[in-house]
Amino acid sequence: SPAWPDMNALWDLAARAGATYFGTSAAFIAACMKAEIRPNERYDLSAIRALGSTGSPLASSGFAWIYEHINPRLALESLSGGTDVCTAFVGGARIQPIYAGEIQGASLGAHVESFDPDGRPLLDEVGELVITAPMPSMPLFFWNDPGDARYLASYFDMYPGVWRHGDWIKINARGGCVICGRSDSTINRQGIRMGTSEIYRAVESIPEIVDSLIVDLELLGRESYMPLFVVLREGVALDDALQDRIRQTLRREISPRHVPDAIFAIREVPYTLSGKKLEVPIRRILLGHAPEVALSAGSLRNPAALDFFLGLAREMAKQE
C-alpha cells in the first residue's frame, strides 16, 4: 500500500533515494490532498525534476497541490495511454507550456486526433480518441484470434483503418488536450480491459440474479468507481451474504480487479428497442451528463427503468 504507514511513505522514499522522476496516479495525488499532507515541509524533494501522473485525469487542483507542496520547479506531466500499446498516446512535452488540468500534447510517434461519430476531426470539442497513423508499439494481432476478428472488433469497428481507443478526448488549438473518460462500455481497471459480457456471464450464473448492468466511472482526480446493478428473483433480498457471494464469484471467475465497488438492487435494466443494455448512456448519466444529451428517449424499450439511475446521479452529484 502506498499509504502505509501513512501518506508520506512514498515522498519519504523519494527524498531518501534522491529521485529525479516521480511516477504516480491522480488518485494518489487526490488522496494526499485529502490527507492534507505537505511533503516539501518535511522532506527535501528538490531533486525531483519531473512528475508523471496517470490512471485517470488529474484535476487542476492536483496541479496546484503538486507545485505548492512538492516542488515549484518540476515538469508536471499528466499522461494517458494504454497497456495494449505499452506507452502513452498523450503526455508531457518539454518544449510546451504547462497548463493546469491539461495534458501538454501527443506523444512521439502517436498521431492523435479527436473524431466525431462520422469520422471528422474535432477541435475544442469532445470526441473519440483515435490514432490515424501506425504507432511503433501497436499490437499487430491477438493470439488465438482466427481472421483477426477480435482484434478488428476491439479497435477498428467504428472507423475502418483508424484505431479507436475508447476514450473521450478534447484537443485545443495549441495541441493541448483533456481526457474525459471512457467512451465505450469496456471495463478498464488498472490497465486490464474486460468486456462487460464476461462479467454478466459470471454474475448471472448466480441463481438469485436474473439480470445485471455494470459501468466503470472514471471520476476526475479520483479512482474509478465501478457499481454493479442487479435484478433479483422475486422474494430475494440483496443481503450481505448475497453481496459477498457476488464478489467472490467475480473474484474467482474474472479477477480481483473486477470486483465492484458497490452493488445495487434495481427493478429492471434499461434496454434499447433492439435489446441492448444501456451501458454507455447510463455511464454518462452517472458522470453528470443531462439525460437528453446522454441518450435518445425514443430508443428505450423501458423508459421507467431510468428513474433509479437519475436518482442515483443526483445523489452522487450532492456528494462531490
XYZ file of C-alpha atoms in Angstrom:
320
model
C 0.000 0.000 0.000
C 1.386 3.438 -0.922
C -0.389 4.784 2.171
C 1.467 2.623 4.715
C 2.347 3.618 7.344
C 0.900 6.953 6.199
C 0.500 9.088 3.063
C 4.078 10.393 3.376
C 5.665 6.981 2.712
C 6.445 7.475 -0.991
C 7.620 11.053 -0.531
C 9.985 9.813 2.192
C 11.296 7.174 -0.217
C 11.761 9.761 -2.985
C 13.706 12.050 -0.661
C 15.981 9.271 0.624
C 16.619 7.936 -2.892
C 17.163 11.364 -4.430
C 14.557 10.501 -7.079
C 14.614 12.751 -10.133
C 11.393 11.398 -11.719
C 8.347 10.532 -9.622
C 5.609 8.457 -11.287
C 2.218 8.305 -9.625
C -1.541 8.432 -10.209
C -4.189 11.135 -9.988
C -5.925 9.027 -7.331
C -2.772 9.055 -5.155
C -2.426 12.821 -5.509
C -6.095 13.237 -4.566
C -5.528 11.018 -1.513
C -2.531 13.155 -0.464
C -4.672 16.279 -0.795
C -7.433 14.718 1.276
C -4.899 13.745 3.970
C -3.738 17.405 3.990
C -0.056 16.489 3.980
C 2.693 18.927 2.957
C 5.625 16.728 1.862
C 8.081 19.517 0.969
C 7.844 20.895 4.513
C 9.029 17.534 5.820
C 11.374 16.300 3.081
C 13.853 17.713 0.583
C 12.189 16.964 -2.762
C 14.212 19.446 -4.812
C 15.840 16.596 -6.804
C 12.535 15.764 -8.488
C 12.791 17.286 -11.965
C 9.589 15.773 -13.341
C 6.429 14.141 -12.028
C 4.186 11.916 -14.135
C 0.548 11.281 -13.266
C -1.670 8.729 -14.990
C -4.506 6.277 -14.337
C -7.219 8.943 -14.533
C -7.390 12.670 -15.379
C -5.513 14.957 -12.962
C -7.670 17.854 -11.835
C -6.426 21.454 -11.860
C -6.395 21.395 -8.058
C -3.974 18.462 -8.256
C -1.596 20.503 -10.413
C -1.714 23.344 -7.883
C -1.101 20.995 -4.939
C 1.962 19.425 -6.587
C 3.604 22.779 -7.337
C 2.863 24.104 -3.853
C 3.654 21.035 -1.758
C 6.217 19.045 -3.782
C 8.472 21.224 -5.941
C 7.633 24.516 -7.709
C 10.209 23.918 -10.478
C 9.394 20.402 -11.652
C 7.810 19.496 -15.007
C 4.373 18.051 -14.336
C 3.252 15.504 -16.936
C -0.291 14.217 -16.973
C -0.294 11.165 -19.261
C -2.828 8.850 -20.880
C -2.188 5.719 -22.893
C -2.850 2.019 -22.870
C -1.354 -1.221 -21.660
C -2.170 -2.652 -25.081
C 0.264 -0.249 -26.779
C 2.811 -0.244 -23.922
C 3.064 3.540 -23.949
C 1.245 6.860 -23.755
C -0.832 8.454 -26.500
C -0.654 11.905 -24.917
C 1.618 13.250 -22.198
C 4.452 15.595 -21.373
C 6.191 17.745 -23.968
C 9.221 19.578 -22.590
C 9.107 22.341 -25.200
C 5.459 23.198 -24.482
C 3.999 25.312 -21.638
C 2.185 23.516 -18.819
C -1.452 24.419 -18.188
C -3.294 23.271 -15.068
C -5.722 20.437 -15.734
C -4.370 19.860 -19.241
C -2.151 17.299 -20.959
C 0.550 19.023 -22.999
C 0.125 17.118 -26.249
C 0.564 13.977 -28.315
C 3.465 11.652 -27.515
C 6.242 10.943 -30.006
C 5.067 8.538 -32.686
C 1.367 8.984 -31.828
C -0.846 10.705 -34.411
C -3.682 11.548 -32.033
C -6.927 13.151 -33.175
C -10.455 13.642 -31.875
C -13.217 12.326 -34.171
C -16.948 12.899 -34.259
C -19.260 9.888 -34.931
C -18.842 10.407 -38.679
C -15.048 10.345 -38.537
C -14.498 14.096 -38.905
C -11.706 15.747 -36.856
C -12.817 17.956 -33.963
C -11.163 20.932 -32.255
C -12.224 22.289 -28.866
C -14.970 19.662 -28.740
C -15.135 16.288 -27.007
C -14.769 13.373 -29.415
C -13.374 9.863 -29.761
C -9.622 9.483 -29.205
C -8.277 7.960 -32.403
C -4.844 7.132 -33.794
C -4.818 7.861 -37.517
C -1.359 6.534 -38.401
C 0.528 3.405 -37.270
C 2.382 3.609 -33.940
C 5.672 1.760 -33.360
C 4.245 -0.198 -30.405
C 0.770 -1.074 -31.698
C -0.140 -4.758 -31.417
C -0.427 -6.410 -34.829
C -2.713 -9.265 -33.789
C -4.206 -11.164 -30.828
C -3.218 -14.711 -30.004
C -5.837 -17.386 -30.784
C -7.863 -14.948 -32.905
C -8.586 -16.551 -36.305
C -9.011 -13.953 -39.022
C -8.223 -11.138 -36.535
C -11.925 -10.968 -35.665
C -11.476 -9.903 -32.018
C -8.598 -7.570 -32.864
C -10.568 -5.693 -35.519
C -13.713 -5.564 -33.362
C -11.753 -4.169 -30.409
C -10.177 -1.197 -32.168
C -11.342 -0.734 -35.768
C -15.093 -1.373 -35.755
C -16.175 2.298 -35.581
C -13.679 3.834 -38.036
C -12.266 1.295 -40.545
C -8.500 1.578 -40.694
C -8.363 4.008 -37.747
C -7.585 2.893 -34.183
C -10.344 3.940 -31.757
C -9.164 3.508 -28.198
C -12.441 4.051 -26.323
C -11.629 7.347 -24.569
C -13.247 10.761 -24.871
C -10.688 13.491 -25.654
C -10.856 17.244 -26.178
C -7.993 18.815 -28.163
C -7.454 22.573 -28.297
C -5.823 24.824 -30.883
C -2.393 24.726 -29.225
C -2.377 20.903 -29.211
C -3.133 20.526 -25.521
C -5.804 18.047 -24.538
C -8.004 16.703 -21.775
C -9.087 13.072 -21.409
C -12.761 12.990 -20.427
C -13.151 9.308 -19.509
C -14.226 6.144 -21.309
C -16.421 6.348 -24.387
C -17.273 2.671 -24.654
C -18.564 0.031 -22.260
C -15.235 -1.755 -21.874
C -14.218 -2.051 -18.216
C -10.633 -0.854 -17.823
C -9.444 -1.492 -14.261
C -5.798 -0.734 -13.521
C -4.868 -1.332 -17.155
C -6.796 -4.621 -17.506
C -9.513 -4.374 -20.171
C -12.550 -6.621 -19.776
C -15.705 -6.874 -21.842
C -18.914 -6.471 -19.850
C -20.373 -9.656 -21.333
C -17.850 -11.761 -19.411
C -18.829 -10.055 -16.170
C -22.532 -10.556 -16.896
C -21.933 -14.238 -17.582
C -20.352 -14.683 -14.153
C -22.876 -12.558 -12.228
C -25.945 -14.045 -13.884
C -24.738 -17.581 -13.212
C -25.827 -16.932 -9.597
C -29.376 -18.354 -9.296
C -30.781 -15.380 -7.367
C -29.871 -12.891 -10.142
C -31.937 -12.598 -13.319
C -30.251 -9.599 -14.958
C -27.390 -7.158 -14.345
C -25.674 -3.982 -15.514
C -22.161 -2.764 -14.746
C -20.435 0.528 -15.539
C -16.988 1.914 -14.766
C -16.987 5.586 -13.792
C -13.667 7.404 -14.118
C -14.120 10.421 -11.881
C -11.835 13.415 -12.393
C -8.886 13.267 -9.996
C -10.139 10.156 -8.217
C -10.005 6.409 -8.579
C -12.581 4.861 -10.859
C -15.850 3.811 -9.239
C -17.444 0.641 -10.602
C -21.007 -0.072 -9.417
C -22.896 -3.261 -10.254
C -26.683 -3.218 -10.595
C -28.611 -6.477 -10.239
C -32.211 -7.540 -10.820
C -33.145 -10.181 -8.245
C -35.576 -13.061 -8.464
C -38.877 -12.436 -6.724
C -38.614 -12.791 -2.964
C -34.795 -12.475 -2.890
C -33.103 -9.717 -0.862
C -29.700 -8.221 -1.562
C -28.313 -9.044 1.872
C -24.666 -9.166 2.946
C -24.409 -12.894 2.202
C -25.565 -12.480 -1.414
C -23.320 -9.459 -1.960
C -20.364 -11.447 -0.653
C -21.215 -14.344 -2.979
C -21.376 -11.975 -5.960
C -17.981 -10.509 -5.105
C -16.403 -13.921 -4.563
C -17.794 -15.175 -7.886
C -16.281 -12.225 -9.774
C -13.006 -12.510 -7.881
C -12.759 -16.211 -8.760
C -14.085 -16.251 -12.331
C -12.959 -12.821 -13.624
C -10.294 -11.161 -11.445
C -9.916 -9.349 -8.104
C -9.652 -6.061 -10.039
C -13.167 -6.502 -11.393
C -14.916 -6.844 -8.059
C -17.483 -3.978 -7.938
C -17.109 -1.048 -5.555
C -20.836 -1.159 -4.761
C -23.828 -3.375 -5.572
C -27.367 -2.025 -6.023
C -30.650 -3.894 -6.436
C -32.825 -2.460 -9.231
C -36.243 -3.398 -10.627
C -35.098 -3.657 -14.243
C -32.143 -2.990 -16.506
C -32.792 -0.290 -19.144
C -32.727 -1.634 -22.703
C -32.823 -0.164 -26.191
C -35.592 -1.135 -28.598
C -33.119 -3.512 -30.227
C -32.470 -5.287 -26.920
C -29.099 -3.821 -25.914
C -28.312 -2.808 -22.346
C -27.836 0.952 -21.962
C -24.289 0.757 -20.630
C -22.739 3.883 -22.176
C -25.789 6.179 -21.648
C -26.132 5.079 -18.001
C -22.428 5.672 -17.513
C -22.741 9.174 -18.950
C -25.783 9.964 -16.768
C -23.921 8.873 -13.626
C -20.976 11.055 -14.672
C -23.296 14.072 -14.667
C -24.463 14.384 -18.280
C -28.040 15.547 -18.810
C -30.331 12.639 -19.814
C -31.343 14.352 -23.054
C -27.666 14.562 -24.001
C -26.772 11.044 -22.849
C -29.491 9.191 -24.742
C -32.498 9.350 -27.015
C -35.659 8.604 -25.026
C -37.344 7.242 -28.142
C -34.769 4.466 -28.382
C -35.690 2.941 -24.993
C -37.761 -0.177 -24.572
C -38.463 0.530 -20.876
C -38.028 4.264 -20.091
C -39.178 3.865 -16.461
C -36.011 1.868 -15.779
C -34.057 5.144 -15.970
C -35.680 6.553 -12.826
C -33.358 4.717 -10.438
C -30.239 5.899 -12.260
C -31.395 9.502 -12.481
C -31.971 9.469 -8.721
C -28.557 7.916 -8.099
C -26.911 10.547 -10.325
C -28.499 13.295 -8.217
C -27.238 11.684 -5.017
C -23.736 11.322 -6.427
C -23.707 14.966 -7.510
C -24.517 16.029 -3.924
C -21.505 14.102 -2.606
C -18.972 15.819 -4.892
